[in-house]
mmCIF file of C-alpha atoms and ligand atoms in Angstrom:
data_model
loop_
_atom_site.group_PDB
_atom_site.id
_atom_site.type_symbol
_atom_site.label_atom_id
_atom_site.label_comp_id
_atom_site.label_asym_id
_atom_site.label_seq_id
_atom_site.Cartn_x
_atom_site.Cartn_y
_atom_site.Cartn_z
ATOM 1 C CA UNK C 1 -8.345 -17.524 -15.670
ATOM 2 C CA UNK C 2 -6.742 -14.103 -15.814
ATOM 3 C CA UNK C 3 -3.665 -13.875 -17.944
ATOM 4 C CA UNK C 4 -0.394 -13.419 -15.757
ATOM 5 C CA UNK C 5 0.856 -10.440 -17.612
ATOM 6 C CA UNK C 6 -2.499 -8.677 -17.709
ATOM 7 C CA UNK C 7 -3.011 -9.546 -14.182
ATOM 8 C CA UNK C 8 0.367 -7.892 -13.073
ATOM 9 C CA UNK C 9 -0.452 -4.817 -15.291
ATOM 10 C CA UNK C 10 -3.942 -4.632 -13.719
ATOM 11 C CA UNK C 11 -2.575 -4.531 -10.205
ATOM 12 C CA UNK C 12 -0.191 -1.960 -11.306
ATOM 13 C CA UNK C 13 -3.081 0.269 -12.798
ATOM 14 C CA UNK C 14 -4.971 -0.125 -9.538
ATOM 15 C CA UNK C 15 -1.913 1.658 -7.835
ATOM 16 C CA UNK C 16 -1.806 4.377 -10.559
ATOM 17 C CA UNK C 17 -5.549 5.080 -10.123
ATOM 18 C CA UNK C 18 -5.102 5.230 -6.276
ATOM 19 C CA UNK C 19 -2.157 7.508 -6.680
ATOM 20 C CA UNK C 20 -4.336 9.753 -8.959
ATOM 21 C CA UNK C 21 -6.885 9.921 -6.170
ATOM 22 C CA UNK C 22 -4.236 10.792 -3.623
ATOM 23 C CA UNK C 23 -2.498 13.426 -5.829
ATOM 24 C CA UNK C 24 -6.120 15.297 -6.401
ATOM 25 C CA UNK C 25 -6.743 15.072 -2.755
ATOM 26 C CA UNK C 26 -3.399 16.676 -2.088
ATOM 27 C CA UNK C 27 -4.192 19.370 -4.789
ATOM 28 C CA UNK C 28 -7.636 19.853 -3.128
ATOM 29 C CA UNK C 29 -5.996 20.536 0.252
ATOM 30 C CA UNK C 30 -3.588 23.083 -1.580
ATOM 31 C CA UNK C 31 -6.532 24.874 -3.099
ATOM 32 C CA UNK C 32 -8.409 24.879 0.384
ATOM 33 C CA UNK C 33 -5.361 26.347 2.018
ATOM 34 C CA UNK C 34 -5.296 29.174 -0.695
ATOM 35 C CA UNK C 35 -9.057 29.758 -0.117
ATOM 36 C CA UNK C 36 -10.226 28.408 -3.552
ATOM 37 C CA UNK C 37 -12.946 26.201 -1.946
ATOM 38 C CA UNK C 38 -14.706 25.653 -5.292
ATOM 39 C CA UNK C 39 -11.534 24.257 -6.936
ATOM 40 C CA UNK C 40 -10.790 22.337 -3.766
ATOM 41 C CA UNK C 41 -14.408 20.672 -4.248
ATOM 42 C CA UNK C 42 -13.833 19.980 -7.776
ATOM 43 C CA UNK C 43 -10.660 18.225 -7.123
ATOM 44 C CA UNK C 44 -12.026 16.304 -4.050
ATOM 45 C CA UNK C 45 -14.902 15.050 -6.447
ATOM 46 C CA UNK C 46 -12.158 14.033 -9.035
ATOM 47 C CA UNK C 47 -10.206 12.176 -6.317
ATOM 48 C CA UNK C 48 -13.240 10.309 -5.342
ATOM 49 C CA UNK C 49 -13.864 9.383 -8.951
ATOM 50 C CA UNK C 50 -10.197 8.120 -9.320
ATOM 51 C CA UNK C 51 -10.799 5.923 -6.197
ATOM 52 C CA UNK C 52 -13.877 4.527 -8.050
ATOM 53 C CA UNK C 53 -11.626 3.784 -11.043
ATOM 54 C CA UNK C 54 -9.359 1.897 -8.754
ATOM 55 C CA UNK C 55 -12.159 -0.109 -7.270
ATOM 56 C CA UNK C 56 -13.590 -0.979 -10.712
ATOM 57 C CA UNK C 57 -10.458 -2.578 -11.474
ATOM 58 C CA UNK C 58 -10.194 -4.059 -8.119
ATOM 59 C CA UNK C 59 -13.554 -5.755 -8.493
ATOM 60 C CA UNK C 60 -12.699 -6.974 -12.117
ATOM 61 C CA UNK C 61 -9.477 -8.771 -10.896
ATOM 62 C CA UNK C 62 -11.612 -10.411 -8.052
ATOM 63 C CA UNK C 63 -14.338 -11.382 -10.487
ATOM 64 C CA UNK C 64 -11.693 -13.138 -12.722
ATOM 65 C CA UNK C 65 -10.717 -15.177 -9.875
ATOM 66 C CA UNK C 66 -7.280 -13.519 -9.420
ATOM 67 C CA UNK C 67 -5.502 -11.892 -6.438
ATOM 68 C CA UNK C 68 -5.595 -8.196 -5.790
ATOM 69 C CA UNK C 69 -1.987 -7.260 -4.746
ATOM 70 C CA UNK C 70 -1.980 -3.632 -3.441
ATOM 71 C CA UNK C 71 1.301 -1.720 -3.986
ATOM 72 C CA UNK C 72 2.995 1.251 -2.297
ATOM 73 C CA UNK C 73 1.566 4.470 -3.163
ATOM 74 C CA UNK C 74 4.132 7.426 -3.497
ATOM 75 C CA UNK C 75 3.635 10.555 -1.357
ATOM 76 C CA UNK C 76 2.125 13.203 -3.718
ATOM 77 C CA UNK C 77 3.636 16.792 -3.794
ATOM 78 C CA UNK C 78 2.455 19.496 -1.328
ATOM 79 C CA UNK C 79 2.460 22.521 -3.243
ATOM 80 C CA UNK C 80 1.114 23.046 -6.803
ATOM 81 C CA UNK C 81 1.513 26.799 -7.678
ATOM 82 C CA UNK C 82 -1.077 29.153 -8.847
ATOM 83 C CA UNK C 83 -4.405 27.546 -10.294
ATOM 84 C CA UNK C 84 -3.133 27.709 -13.949
ATOM 85 C CA UNK C 85 -0.178 25.773 -13.150
ATOM 86 C CA UNK C 86 -2.167 23.443 -10.971
ATOM 87 C CA UNK C 87 -4.628 22.556 -13.640
ATOM 88 C CA UNK C 88 -1.780 22.216 -16.234
ATOM 89 C CA UNK C 89 -0.378 19.574 -13.867
ATOM 90 C CA UNK C 90 -3.841 17.829 -13.757
ATOM 91 C CA UNK C 91 -4.003 17.916 -17.430
ATOM 92 C CA UNK C 92 -0.281 16.350 -17.693
ATOM 93 C CA UNK C 93 -1.187 13.660 -15.164
ATOM 94 C CA UNK C 94 -4.404 12.747 -17.157
ATOM 95 C CA UNK C 95 -2.299 12.485 -20.381
ATOM 96 C CA UNK C 96 0.086 10.315 -18.562
ATOM 97 C CA UNK C 97 -2.722 8.096 -17.215
ATOM 98 C CA UNK C 98 -4.183 7.779 -20.936
ATOM 99 C CA UNK C 99 -0.679 6.288 -21.953
ATOM 100 C CA UNK C 100 -0.975 3.856 -19.218
ATOM 101 C CA UNK C 101 -4.415 2.858 -20.107
ATOM 102 C CA UNK C 102 -3.589 2.713 -23.785
ATOM 103 C CA UNK C 103 -0.692 0.315 -22.907
ATOM 104 C CA UNK C 104 -2.912 -1.903 -20.826
ATOM 105 C CA UNK C 105 -5.396 -2.081 -23.589
ATOM 106 C CA UNK C 106 -2.835 -2.970 -26.042
ATOM 107 C CA UNK C 107 -1.345 -5.546 -23.749
ATOM 108 C CA UNK C 108 -4.781 -7.160 -23.217
ATOM 109 C CA UNK C 109 -5.135 -7.283 -26.974
ATOM 110 C CA UNK C 110 -1.818 -8.773 -27.584
ATOM 111 C CA UNK C 111 -2.405 -11.477 -25.013
ATOM 112 C CA UNK C 112 -5.816 -12.115 -26.650
ATOM 113 C CA UNK C 113 -7.548 -11.331 -23.243
ATOM 114 C CA UNK C 114 -10.819 -10.282 -24.626
ATOM 115 C CA UNK C 115 -12.699 -9.834 -21.495
ATOM 116 C CA UNK C 116 -10.010 -7.372 -20.038
ATOM 117 C CA UNK C 117 -10.031 -5.641 -23.514
ATOM 118 C CA UNK C 118 -13.574 -5.248 -23.360
ATOM 119 C CA UNK C 119 -13.559 -3.860 -19.732
ATOM 120 C CA UNK C 120 -10.752 -1.497 -20.541
ATOM 121 C CA UNK C 121 -12.678 0.062 -23.219
ATOM 122 C CA UNK C 122 -14.608 1.929 -20.522
ATOM 123 C CA UNK C 123 -11.339 3.295 -19.267
ATOM 124 C CA UNK C 124 -10.092 4.426 -22.666
ATOM 125 C CA UNK C 125 -13.435 6.391 -23.039
ATOM 126 C CA UNK C 126 -13.268 7.828 -19.773
ATOM 127 C CA UNK C 127 -9.780 9.128 -20.433
ATOM 128 C CA UNK C 128 -11.235 11.145 -23.542
ATOM 129 C CA UNK C 129 -13.608 12.846 -21.188
ATOM 130 C CA UNK C 130 -11.271 13.435 -18.380
ATOM 131 C CA UNK C 131 -8.723 15.106 -20.674
ATOM 132 C CA UNK C 132 -11.394 17.302 -22.337
ATOM 133 C CA UNK C 133 -12.844 18.490 -18.980
ATOM 134 C CA UNK C 134 -9.431 19.464 -17.659
ATOM 135 C CA UNK C 135 -8.209 21.041 -21.024
ATOM 136 C CA UNK C 136 -11.378 23.238 -20.860
ATOM 137 C CA UNK C 137 -10.558 24.439 -17.556
ATOM 138 C CA UNK C 138 -6.901 25.248 -18.609
ATOM 139 C CA UNK C 139 -8.234 27.036 -21.838
ATOM 140 C CA UNK C 140 -10.680 29.081 -19.785
ATOM 141 C CA UNK C 141 -7.917 30.337 -17.529
ATOM 142 C CA UNK C 142 -5.671 31.204 -20.503
ATOM 143 C CA UNK C 143 -8.704 32.816 -22.421
ATOM 144 C CA UNK C 144 -9.950 35.201 -19.761
ATOM 145 C CA UNK C 145 -6.781 35.585 -17.776
ATOM 146 C CA UNK C 146 -5.853 34.500 -14.246
ATOM 147 C CA UNK C 147 -6.851 37.845 -12.648
ATOM 148 C CA UNK C 148 -8.364 37.673 -9.108
ATOM 149 C CA UNK C 149 -11.887 38.370 -10.348
ATOM 150 C CA UNK C 150 -11.754 35.801 -13.081
ATOM 151 C CA UNK C 151 -10.196 33.229 -10.658
ATOM 152 C CA UNK C 152 -12.947 33.841 -8.148
ATOM 153 C CA UNK C 153 -15.573 33.226 -10.853
ATOM 154 C CA UNK C 154 -13.776 29.981 -11.961
ATOM 155 C CA UNK C 155 -13.762 28.942 -8.468
ATOM 156 C CA UNK C 156 -17.442 29.491 -8.064
ATOM 157 C CA UNK C 157 -18.195 27.693 -11.327
ATOM 158 C CA UNK C 158 -16.011 24.677 -10.231
ATOM 159 C CA UNK C 159 -17.524 24.629 -6.834
ATOM 160 C CA UNK C 160 -20.738 23.572 -8.487
ATOM 161 C CA UNK C 161 -19.492 20.194 -9.709
ATOM 162 C CA UNK C 162 -21.637 17.352 -8.252
ATOM 163 C CA UNK C 163 -20.528 14.224 -6.851
ATOM 164 C CA UNK C 164 -21.282 11.301 -9.152
HETATM 165 FE FE1 LIG S 201 -8.586 7.272 -13.707
HETATM 166 FE FE2 LIG S 201 -8.297 10.324 -14.400
HETATM 167 O O1 LIG S 201 -7.722 8.524 -14.545
#
């Protein structure tokens, strides 16, 4: 049986992951409207990964014989500024998700819910990778400068991201 507090926190995390998916989809639409189609593709792939994270939790809650209770999703912003500003926002969002995942992991440990703790290890590791990927993009823009030519090259590079 799934611990009640962990159960509630997992349902809340499903919402956070779906919000992440929604946020990156909004960012993708923003990039497309600015003719950065490569960045738009990268963000669309990221959005679909976030949806996958939500579904991982969704199926886990069901596997434990507990109810999935979906919560309201906030409307994401519609404008995100220039690429550097946008990717800094992605990084800040991922750092926030890491804080949530860490708190969830700590809660599972505190409640001695070992199966949840074990499952959440995947998310802890995933956050390390996600933060690194976005941090690399931010560093790259800062290093080469956000001139039209360097942004065009970055756009081409990010457009090569394959869907998982
Ligand atoms: Fe599912 Fe990027 O956090």
